[in-house]
PDB file of C-alpha atoms in Angstrom:
ATOM      1  CA  MET F1346     152.743 129.660 102.854  1.00  0.00           C
ATOM      2  CA  PRO F1347     149.077 129.426 101.777  1.00  0.00           C
ATOM      3  CA  ALA F1348     146.506 131.767 103.270  1.00  0.00           C
ATOM      4  CA  PRO F1349     144.378 130.347 106.087  1.00  0.00           C
ATOM      5  CA  SER F1350     141.187 128.824 104.783  1.00  0.00           C
ATOM      6  CA  ARG F1351     137.836 130.068 106.037  1.00  0.00           C
ATOM      7  CA  HIS F1352     134.484 128.586 105.153  1.00  0.00           C
ATOM      8  CA  ASP F1353     131.321 130.511 104.473  1.00  0.00           C
ATOM      9  CA  THR F1354     128.322 129.769 106.594  1.00  0.00           C
ATOM     10  CA  PRO F1355     125.133 129.589 104.544  1.00  0.00           C
ATOM     11  CA  PRO F1356     122.290 132.028 105.212  1.00  0.00           C
ATOM     12  CA  PRO F1357     120.123 131.088 108.164  1.00  0.00           C
ATOM     13  CA  ARG F1358     117.070 128.895 108.071  1.00  0.00           C
ATOM     14  CA  THR F1359     114.559 130.958 109.973  1.00  0.00           C
ATOM     15  CA  GLY F1360     110.934 130.782 110.957  1.00  0.00           C
ATOM     16  CA  SER F1361     108.234 131.633 108.497  1.00  0.00           C
ATOM     17  CA  GLY F1362     107.205 134.943 110.061  1.00  0.00           C
ATOM     18  CA  GLU F1363     108.506 138.180 108.605  1.00  0.00           C
ATOM     19  CA  ALA F1364     110.041 139.369 111.882  1.00  0.00           C
ATOM     20  CA  GLU F1365     111.783 136.014 112.403  1.00  0.00           C
ATOM     21  CA  VAL F1366     113.254 136.119 108.897  1.00  0.00           C
ATOM     22  CA  LEU F1367     114.496 139.691 109.275  1.00  0.00           C
ATOM     23  CA  ARG F1368     115.925 139.103 112.761  1.00  0.00           C
ATOM     24  CA  GLY F1369     117.519 135.836 111.593  1.00  0.00           C
ATOM     25  CA  PHE F1370     119.366 137.547 108.749  1.00  0.00           C
ATOM     26  CA  LEU F1371     120.416 140.427 110.995  1.00  0.00           C
ATOM     27  CA  ASP F1372     121.833 138.005 113.583  1.00  0.00           C
ATOM     28  CA  TYR F1373     123.572 136.042 110.802  1.00  0.00           C
ATOM     29  CA  LEU F1374     125.323 139.182 109.557  1.00  0.00           C
ATOM     30  CA  ARG F1375     126.209 140.311 113.081  1.00  0.00           C
ATOM     31  CA  ALA F1376     127.845 136.942 113.772  1.00  0.00           C
ATOM     32  CA  SER F1377     129.682 137.294 110.490  1.00  0.00           C
ATOM     33  CA  ILE F1378     131.151 140.640 111.593  1.00  0.00           C
ATOM     34  CA  ALA F1379     132.420 139.167 114.876  1.00  0.00           C
ATOM     35  CA  ALA F1380     133.830 136.123 113.049  1.00  0.00           C
ATOM     36  CA  LYS F1381     136.015 138.339 110.849  1.00  0.00           C
ATOM     37  CA  VAL F1382     138.416 138.959 113.744  1.00  0.00           C
ATOM     38  CA  ASP F1383     138.607 135.294 114.760  1.00  0.00           C
ATOM     39  CA  GLY F1384     142.150 134.109 114.102  1.00  0.00           C
ATOM     40  CA  ALA F1385     143.369 137.484 112.853  1.00  0.00           C
ATOM     41  CA  PRO F1386     147.126 137.859 113.261  1.00  0.00           C
ATOM     42  CA  GLU F1387     146.931 141.435 114.531  1.00  0.00           C
ATOM     43  CA  ALA F1388     146.578 141.295 118.304  1.00  0.00           C
ATOM     44  CA  ARG F1389     144.579 144.522 118.482  1.00  0.00           C
ATOM     45  CA  ALA F1390     141.972 143.138 116.067  1.00  0.00           C
ATOM     46  CA  ARG F1391     141.447 140.149 118.349  1.00  0.00           C
ATOM     47  CA  THR F1392     141.193 142.212 121.538  1.00  0.00           C
ATOM     48  CA  ALA F1393     138.304 140.664 123.484  1.00  0.00           C
ATOM     49  CA  ASP F1394     137.232 144.282 124.437  1.00  0.00           C
ATOM     50  CA  VAL F1395     136.394 145.136 120.786  1.00  0.00           C
ATOM     51  CA  VAL F1396     134.248 142.057 120.255  1.00  0.00           C
ATOM     52  CA  THR F1397     132.741 142.347 123.732  1.00  0.00           C
ATOM     53  CA  ARG F1398     131.672 145.948 123.120  1.00  0.00           C
ATOM     54  CA  TYR F1399     130.230 144.977 119.744  1.00  0.00           C
ATOM     55  CA  ARG F1400     128.233 142.156 121.314  1.00  0.00           C
ATOM     56  CA  GLU F1401     127.011 144.491 124.072  1.00  0.00           C
ATOM     57  CA  ALA F1402     125.773 146.967 121.445  1.00  0.00           C
ATOM     58  CA  VAL F1403     124.016 144.119 119.628  1.00  0.00           C
ATOM     59  CA  GLU F1404     122.350 143.031 122.873  1.00  0.00           C
ATOM     60  CA  LEU F1405     121.087 146.559 123.564  1.00  0.00           C
ATOM     61  CA  ALA F1406     119.691 146.815 120.035  1.00  0.00           C
ATOM     62  CA  ASN F1407     118.044 143.405 120.425  1.00  0.00           C
ATOM     63  CA  GLN F1408     116.394 144.522 123.649  1.00  0.00           C
ATOM     64  CA  VAL F1409     114.781 147.401 121.764  1.00  0.00           C
ATOM     65  CA  LEU F1410     113.755 145.104 118.908  1.00  0.00           C
ATOM     66  CA  ASP F1411     112.281 142.589 121.353  1.00  0.00           C
ATOM     67  CA  ARG F1412     109.812 145.261 122.468  1.00  0.00           C
ATOM     68  CA  CYS F1413     108.797 146.014 118.864  1.00  0.00           C
ATOM     69  CA  THR F1414     106.188 143.403 118.043  1.00  0.00           C
ATOM     70  CA  ASP F1415     104.459 145.306 115.202  1.00  0.00           C
ATOM     71  CA  LEU F1416     106.711 145.713 112.175  1.00  0.00           C
ATOM     72  CA  GLY F1417     104.475 148.476 110.845  1.00  0.00           C
ATOM     73  CA  ALA F1418     104.720 150.547 114.017  1.00  0.00           C
ATOM     74  CA  PRO F1419     107.079 153.499 114.195  1.00  0.00           C
ATOM     75  CA  VAL F1420     110.484 152.897 115.732  1.00  0.00           C
ATOM     76  CA  PRO F1421     110.668 154.046 119.366  1.00  0.00           C
ATOM     77  CA  ARG F1422     112.643 157.262 119.629  1.00  0.00           C
ATOM     78  CA  PRO F1423     114.334 158.710 122.695  1.00  0.00           C
ATOM     79  CA  ARG F1424     113.118 162.175 121.686  1.00  0.00           C
ATOM     80  CA  PRO F1425     109.853 162.610 119.817  1.00  0.00           C
ATOM     81  CA  GLY F1426     109.761 164.819 116.795  1.00  0.00           C
ATOM     82  CA  GLY F1427     109.420 164.258 113.103  1.00  0.00           C
ATOM     83  CA  PRO F1428     108.078 161.081 111.559  1.00  0.00           C
ATOM     84  CA  ALA F1429     109.757 157.878 112.663  1.00  0.00           C
ATOM     85  CA  PRO F1430     110.418 155.041 110.212  1.00  0.00           C
ATOM     86  CA  SER F1431     108.666 151.737 110.738  1.00  0.00           C
ATOM     87  CA  VAL F1432     110.278 148.877 112.622  1.00  0.00           C
ATOM     88  CA  ARG F1433     110.249 146.963 109.305  1.00  0.00           C
ATOM     89  CA  TRP F1434     112.228 149.755 107.618  1.00  0.00           C
ATOM     90  CA  ALA F1435     114.669 149.950 110.550  1.00  0.00           C
ATOM     91  CA  LEU F1436     115.303 146.189 110.494  1.00  0.00           C
ATOM     92  CA  THR F1437     115.833 146.242 106.733  1.00  0.00           C
ATOM     93  CA  HIS F1438     118.215 149.182 107.100  1.00  0.00           C
ATOM     94  CA  LEU F1439     120.135 147.396 109.884  1.00  0.00           C
ATOM     95  CA  ILE F1440     120.492 144.347 107.634  1.00  0.00           C
ATOM     96  CA  GLU F1441     121.717 146.483 104.738  1.00  0.00           C
ATOM     97  CA  GLU F1442     124.226 148.419 106.854  1.00  0.00           C
ATOM     98  CA  THR F1443     125.497 145.330 108.678  1.00  0.00           C
ATOM     99  CA  GLY F1444     125.890 143.495 105.363  1.00  0.00           C
ATOM    100  CA  ARG F1445     127.833 146.421 103.913  1.00  0.00           C
ATOM    101  CA  HIS F1446     130.166 146.531 106.910  1.00  0.00           C
ATOM    102  CA  ALA F1447     130.587 142.749 106.858  1.00  0.00           C
ATOM    103  CA  GLY F1448     131.805 143.139 103.295  1.00  0.00           C
ATOM    104  CA  HIS F1449     134.234 145.856 104.363  1.00  0.00           C
ATOM    105  CA  ALA F1450     135.513 143.637 107.173  1.00  0.00           C
ATOM    106  CA  ASP F1451     135.948 140.756 104.734  1.00  0.00           C
ATOM    107  CA  VAL F1452     138.086 142.889 102.411  1.00  0.00           C
ATOM    108  CA  ILE F1453     140.182 144.207 105.303  1.00  0.00           C
ATOM    109  CA  ARG F1454     140.720 140.709 106.682  1.00  0.00           C
ATOM    110  CA  GLU F1455     141.748 139.414 103.264  1.00  0.00           C
ATOM    111  CA  LEU F1456     144.263 142.252 102.938  1.00  0.00           C
ATOM    112  CA  ILE F1457     145.684 141.486 106.396  1.00  0.00           C
ATOM    113  CA  ASP F1458     146.342 137.767 105.998  1.00  0.00           C
ATOM    114  CA  GLY F1459     144.514 136.444 102.951  1.00  0.00           C
ATOM    115  CA  ALA F1460     141.736 134.753 104.951  1.00  0.00           C
ATOM    116  CA  VAL F1461     138.426 134.831 103.105  1.00  0.00           C
ATOM    117  CA  GLY F1462     134.862 133.812 103.821  1.00  0.00           C
ATOM    118  CA  ARG F1463     132.850 134.060 106.972  1.00  0.00           C
TER     119      ARG F1463
END
């Protein structure tokens, strides 16, 4: 039986502003992570609670990012101390980490049932 086919979604078309581009790519990768469990044969991987908690964490992070209008400003920290990275650096790091984990999820999904792509 052939593996289920999955189609990649192209990178997002975003606004021209730097923040819009960065946020657009971050949201694209976050959606990619959640899509990896869609149709997975393992019931635990599809548990609505896992995806729901992931989406809740994304929403909380977005609420913080929504308050950060200056990409050059330091990232808000719950406890002051030491130099904070810029919002620009934090967004770039989030994109890099989310992309890395999306790749991990893609490999795991392919090993589970052969499905590839977004």
